Coordinates of C-alpha atoms in Angstrom, one line a residue:
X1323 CA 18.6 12.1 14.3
X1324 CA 15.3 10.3 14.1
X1325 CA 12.0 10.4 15.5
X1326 CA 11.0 6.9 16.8
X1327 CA 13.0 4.2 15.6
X1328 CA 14.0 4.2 11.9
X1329 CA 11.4 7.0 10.5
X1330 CA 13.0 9.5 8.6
X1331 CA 13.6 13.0 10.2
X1332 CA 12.2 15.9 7.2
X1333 CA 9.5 13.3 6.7
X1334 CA 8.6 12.7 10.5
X1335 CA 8.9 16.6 10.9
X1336 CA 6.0 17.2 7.7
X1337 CA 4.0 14.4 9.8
X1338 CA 4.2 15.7 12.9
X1339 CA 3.9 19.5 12.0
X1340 CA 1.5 19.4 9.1
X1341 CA -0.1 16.3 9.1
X1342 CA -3.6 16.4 11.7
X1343 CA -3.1 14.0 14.5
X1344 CA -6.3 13.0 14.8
X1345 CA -6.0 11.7 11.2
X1346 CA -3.1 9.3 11.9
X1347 CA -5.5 8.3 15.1
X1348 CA -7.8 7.0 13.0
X1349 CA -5.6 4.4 10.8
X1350 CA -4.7 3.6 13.6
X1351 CA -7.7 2.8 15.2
X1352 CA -8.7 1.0 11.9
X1353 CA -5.0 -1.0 11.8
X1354 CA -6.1 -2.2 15.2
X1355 CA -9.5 -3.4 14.8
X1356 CA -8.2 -5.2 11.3
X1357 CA -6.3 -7.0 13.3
X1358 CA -9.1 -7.9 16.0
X1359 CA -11.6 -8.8 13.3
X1360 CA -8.9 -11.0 11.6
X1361 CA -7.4 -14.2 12.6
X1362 CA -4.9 -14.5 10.1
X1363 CA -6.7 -17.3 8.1
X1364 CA -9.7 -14.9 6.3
X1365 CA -8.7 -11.5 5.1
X1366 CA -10.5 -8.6 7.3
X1367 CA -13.9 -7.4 7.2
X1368 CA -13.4 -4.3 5.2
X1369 CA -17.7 -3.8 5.7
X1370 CA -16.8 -3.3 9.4
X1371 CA -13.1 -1.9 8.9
X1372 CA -15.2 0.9 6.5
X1373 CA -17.6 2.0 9.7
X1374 CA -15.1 2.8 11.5
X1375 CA -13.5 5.1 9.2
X1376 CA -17.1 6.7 8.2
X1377 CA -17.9 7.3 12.2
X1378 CA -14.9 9.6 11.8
X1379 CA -15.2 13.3 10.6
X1380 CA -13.4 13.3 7.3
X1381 CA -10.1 15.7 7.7
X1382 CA -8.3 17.1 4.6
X1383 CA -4.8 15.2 5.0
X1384 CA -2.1 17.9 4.3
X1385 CA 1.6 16.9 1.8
X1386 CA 3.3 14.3 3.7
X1387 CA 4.6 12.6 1.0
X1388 CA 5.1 13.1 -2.9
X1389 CA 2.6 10.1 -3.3
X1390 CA -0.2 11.3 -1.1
X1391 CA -0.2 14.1 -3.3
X1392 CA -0.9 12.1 -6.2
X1393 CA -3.6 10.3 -4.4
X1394 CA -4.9 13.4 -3.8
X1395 CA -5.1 14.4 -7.1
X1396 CA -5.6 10.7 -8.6
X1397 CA -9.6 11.3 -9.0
X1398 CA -10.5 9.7 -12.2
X1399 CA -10.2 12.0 -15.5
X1400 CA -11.6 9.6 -17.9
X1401 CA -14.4 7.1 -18.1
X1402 CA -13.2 3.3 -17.1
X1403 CA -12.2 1.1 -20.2
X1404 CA -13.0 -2.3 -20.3
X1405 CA -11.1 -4.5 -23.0
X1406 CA -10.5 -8.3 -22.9
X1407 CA -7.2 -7.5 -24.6
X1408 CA -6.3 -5.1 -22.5
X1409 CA -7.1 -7.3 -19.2
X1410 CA -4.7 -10.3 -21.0
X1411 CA -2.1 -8.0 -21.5
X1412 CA -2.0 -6.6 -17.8
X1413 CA -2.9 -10.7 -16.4
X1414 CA 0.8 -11.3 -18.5
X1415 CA 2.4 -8.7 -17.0
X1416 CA 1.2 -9.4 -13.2
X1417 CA 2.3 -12.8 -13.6
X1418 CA 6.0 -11.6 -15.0
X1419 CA 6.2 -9.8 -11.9
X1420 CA 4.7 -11.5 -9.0
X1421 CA 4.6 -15.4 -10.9
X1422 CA 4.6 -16.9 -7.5
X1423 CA 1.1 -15.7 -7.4
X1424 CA -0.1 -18.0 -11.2
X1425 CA -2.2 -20.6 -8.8
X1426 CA -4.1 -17.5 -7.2
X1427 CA -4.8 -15.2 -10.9
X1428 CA -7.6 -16.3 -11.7
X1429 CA -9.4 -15.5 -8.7
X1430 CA -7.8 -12.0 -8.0
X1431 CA -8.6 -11.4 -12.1
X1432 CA -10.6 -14.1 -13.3
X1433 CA -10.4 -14.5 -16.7
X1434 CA -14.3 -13.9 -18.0
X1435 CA -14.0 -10.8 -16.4
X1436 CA -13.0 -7.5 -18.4
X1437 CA -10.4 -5.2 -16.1
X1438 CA -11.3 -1.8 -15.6
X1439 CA -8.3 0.7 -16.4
X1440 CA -8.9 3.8 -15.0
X1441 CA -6.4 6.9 -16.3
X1442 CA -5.8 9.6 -13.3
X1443 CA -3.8 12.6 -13.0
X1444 CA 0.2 12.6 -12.8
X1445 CA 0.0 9.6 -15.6
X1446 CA -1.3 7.0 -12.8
X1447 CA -3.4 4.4 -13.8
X1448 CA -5.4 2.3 -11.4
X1449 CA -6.5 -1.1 -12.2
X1450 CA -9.8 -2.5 -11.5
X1451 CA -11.9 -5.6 -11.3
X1452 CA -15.4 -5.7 -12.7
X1453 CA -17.1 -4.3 -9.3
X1454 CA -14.7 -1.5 -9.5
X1455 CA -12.5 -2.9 -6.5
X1456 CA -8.9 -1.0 -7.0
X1457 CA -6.3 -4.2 -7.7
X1458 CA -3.2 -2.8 -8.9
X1459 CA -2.3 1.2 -9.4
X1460 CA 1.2 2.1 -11.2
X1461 CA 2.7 5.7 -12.6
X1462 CA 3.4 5.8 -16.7
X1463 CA 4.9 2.2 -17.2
X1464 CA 6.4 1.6 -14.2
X1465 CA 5.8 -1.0 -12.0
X1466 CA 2.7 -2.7 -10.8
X1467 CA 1.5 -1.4 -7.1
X1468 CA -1.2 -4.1 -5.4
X1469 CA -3.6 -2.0 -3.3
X1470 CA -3.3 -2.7 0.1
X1471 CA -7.2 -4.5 0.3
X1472 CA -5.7 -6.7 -2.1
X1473 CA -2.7 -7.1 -0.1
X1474 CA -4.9 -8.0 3.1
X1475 CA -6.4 -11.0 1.2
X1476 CA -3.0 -12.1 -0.4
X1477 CA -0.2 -11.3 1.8
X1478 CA 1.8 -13.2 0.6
X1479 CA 1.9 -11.1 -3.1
X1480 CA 4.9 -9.2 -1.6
X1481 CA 7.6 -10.3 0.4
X1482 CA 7.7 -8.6 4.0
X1483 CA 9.5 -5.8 5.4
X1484 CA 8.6 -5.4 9.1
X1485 CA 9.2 -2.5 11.3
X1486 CA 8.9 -2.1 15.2
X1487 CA 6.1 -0.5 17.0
X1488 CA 7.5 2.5 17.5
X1489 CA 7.8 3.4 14.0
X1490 CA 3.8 2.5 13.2
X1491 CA 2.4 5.8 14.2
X1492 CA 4.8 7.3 11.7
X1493 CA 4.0 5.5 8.9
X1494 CA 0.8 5.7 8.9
X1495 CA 1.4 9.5 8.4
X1496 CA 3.5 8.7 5.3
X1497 CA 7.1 8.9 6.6
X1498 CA 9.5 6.7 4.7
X1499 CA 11.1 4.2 6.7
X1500 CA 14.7 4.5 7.5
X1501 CA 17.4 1.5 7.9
X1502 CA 17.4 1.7 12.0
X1503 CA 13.6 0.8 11.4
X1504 CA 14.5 -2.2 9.7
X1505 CA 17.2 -3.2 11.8
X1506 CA 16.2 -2.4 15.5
X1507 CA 14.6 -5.1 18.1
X1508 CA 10.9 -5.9 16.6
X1509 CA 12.0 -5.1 13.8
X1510 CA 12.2 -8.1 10.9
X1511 CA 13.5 -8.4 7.3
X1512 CA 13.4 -10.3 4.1
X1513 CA 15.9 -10.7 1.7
X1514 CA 15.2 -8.7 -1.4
X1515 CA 17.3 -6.2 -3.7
X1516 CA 17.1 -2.7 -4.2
X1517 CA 13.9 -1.1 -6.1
X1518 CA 11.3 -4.2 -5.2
X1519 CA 8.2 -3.6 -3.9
X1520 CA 7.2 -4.8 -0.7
X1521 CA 4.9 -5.1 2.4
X1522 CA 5.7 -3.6 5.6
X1523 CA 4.0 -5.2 8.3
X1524 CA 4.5 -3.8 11.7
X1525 CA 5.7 -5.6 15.2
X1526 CA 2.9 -7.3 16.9
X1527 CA 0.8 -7.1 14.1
X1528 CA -0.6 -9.9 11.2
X1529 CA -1.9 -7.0 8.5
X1530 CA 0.5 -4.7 6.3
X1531 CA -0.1 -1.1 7.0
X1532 CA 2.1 0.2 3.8
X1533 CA 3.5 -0.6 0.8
X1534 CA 6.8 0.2 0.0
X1535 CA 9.3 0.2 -2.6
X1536 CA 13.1 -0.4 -1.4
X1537 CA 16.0 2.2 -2.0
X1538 CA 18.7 -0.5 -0.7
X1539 CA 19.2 -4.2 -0.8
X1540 CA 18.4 -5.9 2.6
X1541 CA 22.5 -6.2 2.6
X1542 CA 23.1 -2.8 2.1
X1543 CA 20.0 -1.9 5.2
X1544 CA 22.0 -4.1 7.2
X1545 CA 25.9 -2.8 6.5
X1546 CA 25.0 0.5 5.9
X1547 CA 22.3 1.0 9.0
X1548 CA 21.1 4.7 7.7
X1549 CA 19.2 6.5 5.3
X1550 CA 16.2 5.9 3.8
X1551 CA 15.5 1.9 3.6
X1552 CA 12.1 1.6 2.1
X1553 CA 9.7 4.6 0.6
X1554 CA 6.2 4.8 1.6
X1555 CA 4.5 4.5 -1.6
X1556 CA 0.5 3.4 -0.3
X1557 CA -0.6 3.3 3.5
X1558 CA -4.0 2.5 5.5
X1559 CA -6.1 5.4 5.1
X1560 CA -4.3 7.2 2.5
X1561 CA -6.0 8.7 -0.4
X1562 CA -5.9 5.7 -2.4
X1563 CA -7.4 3.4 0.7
X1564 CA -9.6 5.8 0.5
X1565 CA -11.5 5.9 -2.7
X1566 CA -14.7 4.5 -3.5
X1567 CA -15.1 1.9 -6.0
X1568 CA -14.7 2.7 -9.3
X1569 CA -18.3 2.3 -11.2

């Protein structure tokens, strides 16, 4: 049984129970004036997106998933590091994993430019530009996350995973995303494998609102139609959307 279309049941349930409506109201009030402010040429005004989310009374957001309770926890423990040595290493590794991005590197990391790795709590490191903008975030030496305000100005870093309206409200409470989500009317795929990160965009919509790492290969969404599909790992207003820049 599922609540909407293609959101996972225990997860849906935590959402709906434990997780404050008024919370999910406001990504989605910010999802929809993103998509307002944006005409799918220029990333969105995250000056104006940001308002938004400061007219809002700031509500504790309750377990939803285990990853929002890392974020929770993910305040930095240690002071930033900055190493030309380090930032070569990590530019090597980005490009090993996403090389269909090499044209756009320098600009996302330009090369002058020490990165900032910042250590957290639960072994999570979050990766930084200069300013202290939050680029990349992975756990001990897995793989390499892009932060959804870096996902708005590339979308095309990840390949797309797209879900129908109904299942919008859920995610943005941090309910994974079942197969019948992916598979439904509205709904859209691409083809990837099992364990890749990706976006997932919603029907109607032109910015991601998640991103998600995949438990199944699109063939096996498609032949086995059930289950979880695609984890919610990072989503609009989570903790990690949430954090200030890291001075």
């Amino acid at each position: 049984m599922m609540l909407g279309r293609g959101v996972e049941k225990s997860n849906c349930h935590s959402a709906v129970s434990r997780v404050s409506s008024f919370q999910v109201d406001i990504g989605q009030a910010v999802f929809d004036l993103m998509d307002n402010l944006a005409d799918g040429r220029h990333a969105p005004d995250m000056v104006q997106t940001n308002k938004v989310l400061s007219s809002y009374p700031r509500v504790p957001k309750p377990l939803a998933s285990q990853w929002i309770a890392r974020w929770k926890r993910a305040h930095p423990s240690t002071t930033p590091v900055e190493s030309a040595d380090i930032s070569k290493g990590i530019r090597s590794q980005i490009l090993d994993q996403f090389n269909h991005i090499d044209d756009y590197l320098d600009q996302i990391l330009p090369k002058k430019e020490p990165l900032k790795i910042v250590k957290c709590h639960e072994h999570i490191e979050l990766l930084c530009n200069q300013s202290g903008e939050i680029l990349f975030f992975r756990q001990r030496d897995g793989p390499l996350f892009p932060s959804l305000k870096l996902l708005h100005k590339y979308p095309f870093i990840l390949p797309h995973m797209q879900v129908d309206k109904g299942a919008i409200r859920f995610v943005l409470s941090g309910a994974n995303i079942m197969c019948p989500g992916l598979t439904s009317p509205g709904a859209q795929m691409t083809k990837v494998d099992k364990d890749q990160i990706v976006a997932i965009m919603a029907e109607g919509k032109q910015h991601a609102l998640a991103v998600g790492f995949t438990k199944l290969s699109t063939e096996e969404i498609l032949s086995k139609n059930k289950g979880v599909g695609v984890d919610n790992i990072h989503f609009l207003n989570d903790g990690l959307w949430l954090m200030k820049q890291i001075k």
